CSV table of C-alpha atoms and ligand atoms in Angstrom, one decimal:
chain,number,residue,atom,x,y,z
N,1,MET,CA,22.6,-50.3,-49.6
N,2,THR,CA,23.4,-52.1,-46.4
N,3,CYS,CA,23.8,-49.7,-43.3
N,4,GLY,CA,25.7,-50.6,-40.2
N,5,ILE,CA,24.4,-49.5,-36.7
N,6,ASP,CA,27.5,-47.4,-36.1
N,7,GLU,CA,26.5,-45.2,-39.1
N,8,VAL,CA,23.0,-44.9,-38.5
N,9,VAL,CA,24.1,-43.5,-35.1
N,10,THR,CA,26.4,-41.3,-36.8
N,11,ALA,CA,23.5,-39.9,-38.7
N,12,VAL,CA,21.1,-39.6,-36.0
N,13,THR,CA,23.2,-37.5,-33.3
N,14,ALA,CA,24.9,-35.5,-36.4
N,15,SER,CA,25.1,-31.8,-36.3
N,16,ASP,CA,21.9,-30.5,-39.3
N,17,GLU,CA,25.1,-29.0,-41.5
N,18,ALA,CA,26.8,-32.3,-41.4
N,19,LEU,CA,23.5,-33.9,-42.5
N,20,THR,CA,23.3,-31.3,-44.9
N,21,ARG,CA,26.9,-31.6,-46.2
N,22,ALA,CA,25.9,-36.0,-46.2
N,23,VAL,CA,22.7,-35.3,-48.2
N,24,ARG,CA,24.7,-33.1,-51.1
N,25,GLU,CA,27.2,-35.9,-51.5
N,26,GLY,CA,24.5,-38.0,-52.0
N,27,ASP,CA,23.8,-40.1,-48.4
N,28,MET,CA,19.9,-40.5,-48.4
N,29,GLU,CA,20.3,-41.7,-44.7
N,30,ALA,CA,21.4,-38.1,-44.0
N,31,PHE,CA,18.4,-37.0,-45.7
N,32,ASP,CA,15.9,-39.2,-43.9
N,33,VAL,CA,17.4,-38.1,-40.2
N,34,LEU,CA,17.0,-34.4,-41.6
N,35,TYR,CA,13.5,-34.7,-42.7
N,36,ALA,CA,12.8,-36.9,-39.9
N,37,ARG,CA,13.9,-33.5,-37.6
N,38,TYR,CA,12.1,-30.7,-40.1
N,39,GLU,CA,9.2,-32.9,-41.2
N,40,VAL,CA,6.4,-31.4,-38.7
N,41,ARG,CA,8.6,-28.0,-37.7
N,42,LEU,CA,8.3,-27.0,-41.5
N,43,PHE,CA,5.5,-28.1,-42.7
N,44,ALA,CA,3.1,-27.0,-39.8
N,45,TYR,CA,4.8,-23.6,-39.9
N,46,VAL,CA,4.3,-23.9,-43.9
N,47,ARG,CA,0.8,-24.8,-43.2
N,48,ARG,CA,0.2,-21.3,-41.3
N,49,PHE,CA,0.6,-19.4,-44.0
N,50,VAL,CA,-0.5,-21.6,-47.1
N,51,THR,CA,-3.8,-22.8,-46.0
N,52,ASP,CA,-4.1,-24.9,-49.1
N,53,ARG,CA,-2.7,-28.0,-48.2
N,54,PRO,CA,-1.4,-29.4,-51.7
N,55,ARG,CA,-0.1,-26.0,-51.9
N,56,ALA,CA,1.3,-26.3,-48.4
N,57,GLU,CA,2.9,-29.6,-50.1
N,58,ASP,CA,4.3,-28.6,-53.1
N,59,VAL,CA,6.0,-25.0,-50.9
N,60,PHE,CA,7.5,-27.3,-48.2
N,61,GLN,CA,9.2,-29.3,-51.0
N,62,GLU,CA,10.3,-26.4,-52.7
N,63,VAL,CA,12.0,-24.8,-49.7
N,64,PHE,CA,13.7,-28.3,-48.4
N,65,MET,CA,15.3,-28.2,-52.1
N,66,THR,CA,15.8,-25.4,-51.9
N,67,VAL,CA,17.9,-25.0,-49.2
N,68,LEU,CA,19.6,-28.8,-49.7
N,69,ARG,CA,20.3,-26.8,-53.9
N,70,ASP,CA,21.2,-23.6,-52.2
N,71,ARG,CA,25.3,-23.3,-52.4
N,72,THR,CA,25.4,-19.9,-51.0
N,73,PHE,CA,24.5,-21.9,-47.8
N,74,ASP,CA,27.7,-23.1,-46.8
N,75,PRO,CA,26.8,-25.5,-44.0
N,76,SER,CA,30.2,-25.1,-42.3
N,77,ARG,CA,29.4,-21.6,-41.4
N,78,GLY,CA,26.2,-21.2,-40.7
N,79,ARG,CA,23.5,-22.7,-39.1
N,80,PHE,CA,20.5,-25.3,-40.8
N,81,ALA,CA,17.4,-24.0,-38.9
N,82,PRO,CA,17.6,-20.6,-39.2
N,83,TRP,CA,18.4,-20.5,-43.0
N,84,LEU,CA,15.5,-23.3,-43.8
N,85,PHE,CA,13.0,-20.8,-42.1
N,86,THR,CA,14.3,-18.1,-43.4
N,87,VAL,CA,13.7,-19.3,-46.9
N,88,ALA,CA,10.2,-20.9,-46.1
N,89,ARG,CA,9.3,-17.3,-44.6
N,90,ASN,CA,10.0,-15.8,-48.1
N,91,HIS,CA,8.5,-18.6,-49.8
N,92,CYS,CA,5.2,-18.2,-47.6
N,93,ARG,CA,5.3,-14.5,-48.6
N,94,MET,CA,5.5,-14.7,-51.9
N,95,GLU,CA,2.4,-17.4,-52.1
N,96,HIS,CA,0.3,-15.3,-49.7
N,97,ARG,CA,1.3,-12.3,-52.2
N,98,LYS,CA,0.2,-14.7,-54.8
N,99,GLY,CA,-3.1,-15.9,-53.1
N,100,SER,CA,-4.0,-12.0,-51.1
N,101,ARG,CA,-6.7,-11.6,-53.8
N,102,GLU,CA,-8.0,-15.0,-53.5
N,103,SER,CA,-8.2,-15.5,-49.9
N,104,ARG,CA,-9.2,-11.7,-49.6
N,105,ALA,CA,-12.7,-13.4,-51.4
N,106,LEU,CA,-12.5,-16.0,-49.4
N,107,ASP,CA,-12.1,-13.9,-45.9
N,108,ALA,CA,-15.4,-12.3,-46.6
N,109,LEU,CA,-17.6,-15.1,-46.5
N,110,PRO,CA,-18.7,-16.5,-43.7
N,111,THR,CA,-16.7,-19.4,-41.8
N,112,PRO,CA,-20.4,-21.9,-41.3
N,113,VAL,CA,-18.1,-24.0,-38.9
N,114,ALA,CA,-17.6,-21.6,-36.8
N,115,ALA,CA,-21.5,-20.1,-37.0
N,116,ALA,CA,-22.7,-23.7,-36.3
N,117,GLU,CA,-20.3,-25.0,-33.5
N,118,PRO,CA,-19.5,-22.5,-31.2
N,119,ALA,CA,-18.0,-24.9,-28.7
N,120,TYR,CA,-14.1,-24.8,-30.3
N,121,LEU,CA,-12.0,-27.5,-29.5
N,122,GLU,CA,-9.1,-26.4,-28.0
N,123,ALA,CA,-6.5,-26.3,-30.8
N,124,ASP,CA,-9.5,-24.0,-32.7
N,125,GLN,CA,-9.4,-22.0,-30.0
N,126,VAL,CA,-5.4,-21.6,-30.5
N,127,ARG,CA,-5.8,-21.0,-33.8
N,128,LEU,CA,-8.4,-18.3,-33.6
N,129,ALA,CA,-6.2,-16.6,-31.0
N,130,MET,CA,-3.1,-16.4,-33.1
N,131,ASP,CA,-5.2,-15.3,-36.0
N,132,ALA,CA,-5.8,-12.2,-33.8
N,133,LEU,CA,-2.2,-11.3,-33.4
N,134,PRO,CA,-0.9,-8.8,-35.4
N,135,ASP,CA,2.1,-11.0,-37.9
N,136,ALA,CA,5.0,-9.8,-36.1
N,137,GLN,CA,3.6,-11.1,-32.8
N,138,ARG,CA,2.3,-14.6,-34.7
N,139,GLN,CA,5.4,-14.9,-36.8
N,140,LEU,CA,7.2,-14.9,-33.3
N,141,LEU,CA,5.2,-17.5,-31.2
N,142,LEU,CA,5.5,-20.0,-34.5
N,143,LEU,CA,9.4,-19.5,-35.0
N,144,LYS,CA,10.0,-20.1,-30.9
N,145,GLN,CA,6.6,-22.9,-30.4
N,146,VAL,CA,6.1,-24.5,-34.1
N,147,ALA,CA,9.6,-24.2,-35.5
N,148,GLU,CA,11.0,-24.3,-32.1
N,149,LEU,CA,14.4,-22.2,-32.7
N,150,THR,CA,16.5,-20.7,-30.5
N,151,TYR,CA,16.7,-16.9,-29.8
N,152,ARG,CA,19.4,-16.5,-31.6
N,153,GLU,CA,17.9,-18.7,-34.4
N,154,ILE,CA,14.6,-16.4,-34.2
N,155,ALA,CA,17.0,-13.2,-34.5
N,156,SER,CA,18.7,-14.6,-37.2
N,157,VAL,CA,15.5,-15.1,-39.3
N,158,LEU,CA,13.7,-11.7,-38.7
N,159,GLY,CA,17.1,-10.0,-38.3
N,160,VAL,CA,16.7,-8.2,-35.5
N,161,ALA,CA,18.5,-8.5,-32.3
N,162,GLU,CA,18.4,-11.6,-29.9
N,163,GLY,CA,17.6,-9.3,-26.8
N,164,THR,CA,15.0,-7.7,-28.7
N,165,ILE,CA,13.1,-11.0,-29.4
N,166,LYS,CA,13.2,-12.0,-25.9
N,167,SER,CA,11.0,-8.6,-25.1
N,168,ARG,CA,9.1,-9.3,-28.1
N,169,LEU,CA,8.2,-12.6,-27.3
N,170,HIS,CA,7.0,-11.4,-23.5
N,171,THR,CA,4.5,-9.3,-24.8
N,172,ALA,CA,3.5,-11.9,-28.2
N,173,THR,CA,2.8,-14.2,-25.0
N,174,SER,CA,0.7,-11.6,-23.4
N,175,ALA,CA,-1.2,-10.8,-26.5
N,176,PHE,CA,-1.8,-14.4,-27.4
N,177,ARG,CA,-2.8,-15.1,-23.7
N,178,ALA,CA,-5.6,-12.3,-23.7
N,179,GLN,CA,-6.9,-13.4,-27.3
N,180,LEU,CA,-7.4,-16.9,-25.5
N,181,ALA,CA,-9.1,-15.2,-22.5
N,182,LYS,CA,-11.3,-13.2,-25.1
N,183,GLY,CA,-12.2,-16.4,-26.9
N,184,GLU,CA,-13.0,-18.5,-23.3
N,185,THR,CA,-15.1,-15.4,-22.1
N,186,PRO,CA,-18.8,-16.7,-23.3
X,1,MET,CA,8.5,-12.4,-4.4
X,2,ASN,CA,4.7,-11.6,-4.1
X,3,CYS,CA,2.3,-12.7,-6.0
X,4,ASP,CA,1.8,-9.9,-8.5
X,5,ASP,CA,5.6,-9.8,-9.2
X,6,ALA,CA,5.5,-13.4,-10.0
X,7,LEU,CA,2.6,-13.6,-12.2
X,8,GLU,CA,4.2,-11.2,-14.0
X,9,LYS,CA,7.4,-12.7,-14.6
X,10,LEU,CA,5.8,-16.0,-15.0
X,11,SER,CA,6.2,-15.8,-19.2
X,12,ASP,CA,9.5,-14.9,-19.1
X,13,HIS,CA,10.8,-17.4,-16.5
X,14,HIS,CA,8.9,-20.0,-18.9
X,15,HIS,CA,10.8,-18.8,-22.0
X,16,GLU,CA,13.9,-18.9,-19.8
X,17,THR,CA,14.9,-15.0,-20.6
X,18,LEU,CA,14.8,-13.8,-16.9
X,19,ALA,CA,18.1,-13.4,-15.1
X,20,THR,CA,19.3,-16.0,-12.6
X,21,GLY,CA,18.4,-14.5,-9.1
X,22,GLU,CA,15.0,-13.8,-10.5
X,23,ALA,CA,14.5,-16.7,-12.2
X,24,VAL,CA,15.4,-18.2,-8.5
X,25,ALA,CA,13.0,-16.2,-7.0
X,26,VAL,CA,10.7,-17.0,-9.5
X,27,ALA,CA,11.4,-20.7,-9.0
X,28,GLU,CA,10.8,-20.3,-5.1
X,29,HIS,CA,7.2,-18.5,-4.9
X,30,LEU,CA,6.3,-21.0,-7.4
X,31,GLY,CA,7.1,-23.6,-5.2
X,32,ALA,CA,5.6,-22.1,-1.7
X,33,CYS,CA,2.4,-20.6,-4.0
X,34,GLY,CA,0.1,-23.2,-5.0
X,35,GLY,CA,-2.1,-20.6,-7.0
X,36,CYS,CA,0.9,-18.9,-9.0
X,37,ALA,CA,2.2,-22.7,-9.5
X,38,GLN,CA,-1.3,-23.6,-11.1
X,39,ALA,CA,-1.2,-20.6,-13.8
X,40,TYR,CA,2.7,-21.4,-14.9
X,41,CYS,CA,0.7,-24.7,-15.4
X,42,ARG,CA,-1.4,-23.5,-17.4
X,43,LEU,CA,0.6,-20.8,-19.5
X,44,GLN,CA,3.1,-23.7,-20.0
X,45,ALA,CA,-0.2,-25.7,-21.6
X,46,GLN,CA,-1.0,-22.8,-23.8
X,47,LEU,CA,2.4,-22.3,-25.1
X,48,ARG,CA,2.5,-26.1,-25.7
X,49,GLY,CA,-0.9,-25.7,-27.6
X,50,ILE,CA,0.4,-23.9,-30.3
X,51,GLY,CA,3.1,-26.5,-31.2
X,52,SER,CA,0.2,-29.1,-31.1
X,53,ALA,CA,-2.8,-27.0,-32.9
X,54,TYR,CA,-0.2,-26.8,-36.1
X,55,ALA,CA,1.6,-29.8,-35.6
X,56,GLU,CA,0.8,-31.5,-39.3
X,57,ARG,CA,3.0,-34.1,-41.4
X,58,PRO,CA,3.1,-33.8,-45.0
X,59,SER,CA,1.6,-36.6,-46.6
X,60,SER,CA,3.7,-39.9,-47.5
X,61,GLY,CA,3.4,-39.1,-50.8
X,62,THR,CA,4.7,-35.8,-50.3
X,63,ARG,CA,8.0,-37.1,-49.0
X,64,ASP,CA,8.6,-39.8,-51.3
X,65,ALA,CA,8.5,-37.3,-53.9
X,66,LEU,CA,10.8,-34.9,-52.0
X,67,ARG,CA,13.4,-38.3,-51.2
X,68,ALA,CA,13.2,-39.0,-54.9
X,69,ALA,CA,14.0,-36.1,-56.2
X,70,VAL,CA,17.1,-35.2,-53.7
X,71,ALA,CA,18.4,-38.6,-54.7
X,72,THR,CA,18.5,-37.7,-57.9
X,73,GLU,CA,19.6,-34.3,-57.9
X,74,PHE,CA,22.5,-35.4,-55.1
X,75,ALA,CA,23.4,-38.9,-56.7
X,76,ALA,CA,26.8,-40.2,-55.4
X,77,LYS,CA,29.4,-39.8,-57.9
X,78,PRO,CA,32.2,-42.6,-58.5
X,79,THR,CA,34.5,-39.4,-57.8
X,80,GLY,CA,32.3,-38.3,-54.7
X,81,GLY,CA,35.0,-39.0,-52.1
X,82,LEU,CA,37.7,-37.3,-53.9
X,83,LEU,CA,35.9,-34.7,-54.2
X,84,SER,CA,34.4,-34.2,-51.3
X,85,PHE,CA,38.3,-34.1,-50.1
X,86,LEU,CA,39.4,-31.2,-52.6
X,87,ARG,CA,36.0,-29.6,-51.3
X,88,ARG,CA,36.8,-29.7,-47.9
X,89,PRO,CA,36.5,-26.3,-46.8
X,90,VAL,CA,40.2,-24.9,-46.3
X,91,PRO,CA,41.5,-23.0,-42.9
X,92,ALA,CA,42.5,-19.2,-43.4
X,93,TYR,CA,46.0,-20.0,-42.0
X,94,GLY,CA,46.3,-23.1,-45.2
X,95,ALA,CA,47.6,-20.5,-47.6
X,96,VAL,CA,50.4,-19.2,-45.1
X,97,LEU,CA,51.1,-23.1,-44.5
X,98,ALA,CA,51.0,-23.7,-48.1
X,99,ALA,CA,53.2,-20.5,-49.3
X,100,ALA,CA,55.7,-21.3,-46.5
X,101,LEU,CA,56.4,-25.2,-47.1
X,102,PRO,CA,58.8,-24.3,-49.8
X,103,LEU,CA,60.9,-22.2,-47.6
X,104,VAL,CA,61.5,-25.0,-45.0
X,105,ALA,CA,62.2,-27.4,-47.3
X,106,TRP,CA,65.0,-25.7,-48.8
X,107,LEU,CA,66.0,-24.9,-45.5
X,108,ALA,CA,65.8,-28.1,-44.3
X,109,LEU,CA,67.3,-29.6,-47.3
X,110,ARG,CA,70.9,-27.3,-47.9
X,111,PRO,CA,74.2,-28.3,-47.7
X,112,ALA,CA,75.7,-27.4,-44.6
X,113,GLU,CA,78.3,-24.4,-45.0
X,114,PRO,CA,82.0,-24.5,-43.7
X,115,LYS,CA,82.4,-21.9,-40.7
X,116,PRO,CA,84.0,-18.7,-42.4
X,117,ILE,CA,87.3,-17.6,-40.5
X,118,ASP,CA,88.4,-14.8,-39.4
X,119,VAL,CA,91.6,-13.7,-40.4
X,120,ALA,CA,91.6,-10.7,-38.3
X,121,GLN,CA,91.6,-12.5,-35.0
X,122,PRO,CA,93.7,-15.7,-35.5
X,123,PRO,CA,92.0,-19.2,-33.3
X,124,ALA,CA,93.4,-19.4,-29.8
X,125,PRO,CA,96.3,-21.8,-29.3
X,126,ALA,CA,94.7,-25.3,-28.2
X,127,ARG,CA,94.9,-26.1,-24.2
X,128,ILE,CA,94.8,-29.1,-22.5
X,129,HIS,CA,93.4,-28.9,-19.5
X,130,ASP,CA,92.1,-31.0,-16.6
X,131,TYR,CA,94.3,-33.8,-18.1
X,132,GLY,CA,94.6,-35.7,-14.7
X,133,ALA,CA,98.4,-36.3,-15.5
X,134,THR,CA,101.0,-35.6,-13.2
X,135,VAL,CA,103.6,-37.8,-14.6
X,136,PRO,CA,104.5,-38.0,-18.2
X,137,LEU,CA,102.8,-40.9,-20.0
X,138,PHE,CA,106.1,-42.6,-20.4
X,139,ASP,CA,107.2,-42.1,-17.0
X,140,ARG,CA,104.6,-44.1,-15.9
X,141,ASN,CA,105.5,-47.7,-13.8
X,142,VAL,CA,103.0,-50.2,-16.5
X,143,SER,CA,103.2,-53.8,-14.6
Z,1,ZN,ZN1,2.3,-16.5,-6.0
């Protein structure tokens, strides 16, 4: 299929909702643009909850397909990003429930890398600090910093008021920084 | 604004949740205070660190599999254009307009009715005014 520059520019600048409509009509260029926009944001979010990489890749695919398939999501009425992350959150919860027994058993094992190498990389420090947070605070920081959602979109995913999100974000940021500082203290 | 106030507001300043006046005050303090500016840079780096710590891409195999599944599921049909036209969302007032269309057509196309004659009040006799002629036509001297 040939694709003119005008079409590519249109797809790149199109809203997520317009791209969703186009994908549902079989436009694969629209899919490529939509995929590129959410590939890292969605996978990073899923990976945080599904530690097994092959399973995380399956969940990532399921989430994307669910959102595209689900005709109850009308792109002319709702925003794509909050819907995508709401579906992702629900899938991750189900995964977590499925694997909770297994993960409890894994959690009980010592972490050999941590024991052998006390000088963590910066990314590891961040992950450790995030892991130490209560689930609600971690969710909030992931939706803001990884999924890059707006306050309104986060409020929609979590089902709370926008003002509440802002005040909780303040608390979550402070808690995250406190955890980082703990990790830095020898 | 002193350093304690500024440090307390750094996170809200980063998340852009401060009122305009407060945001300006924090920005002014950061411009003048090296210590707080450094603390602000550190905070920004820490929060950016969350994004980069988890930044991970699915494998190209996953991408290809998903693309193939989407292509199969939503393959463009020959009637796609017509279907998408018919499936376009219609605004709420669309139904009202559609219902009013026959009425508008009837009003536009109906034959003009003759004016009813009021028998009780006969029409006023026709008057000639602003004729501008002082002399009857037949008396004019036509050369
Ligand atoms: Zn200061």
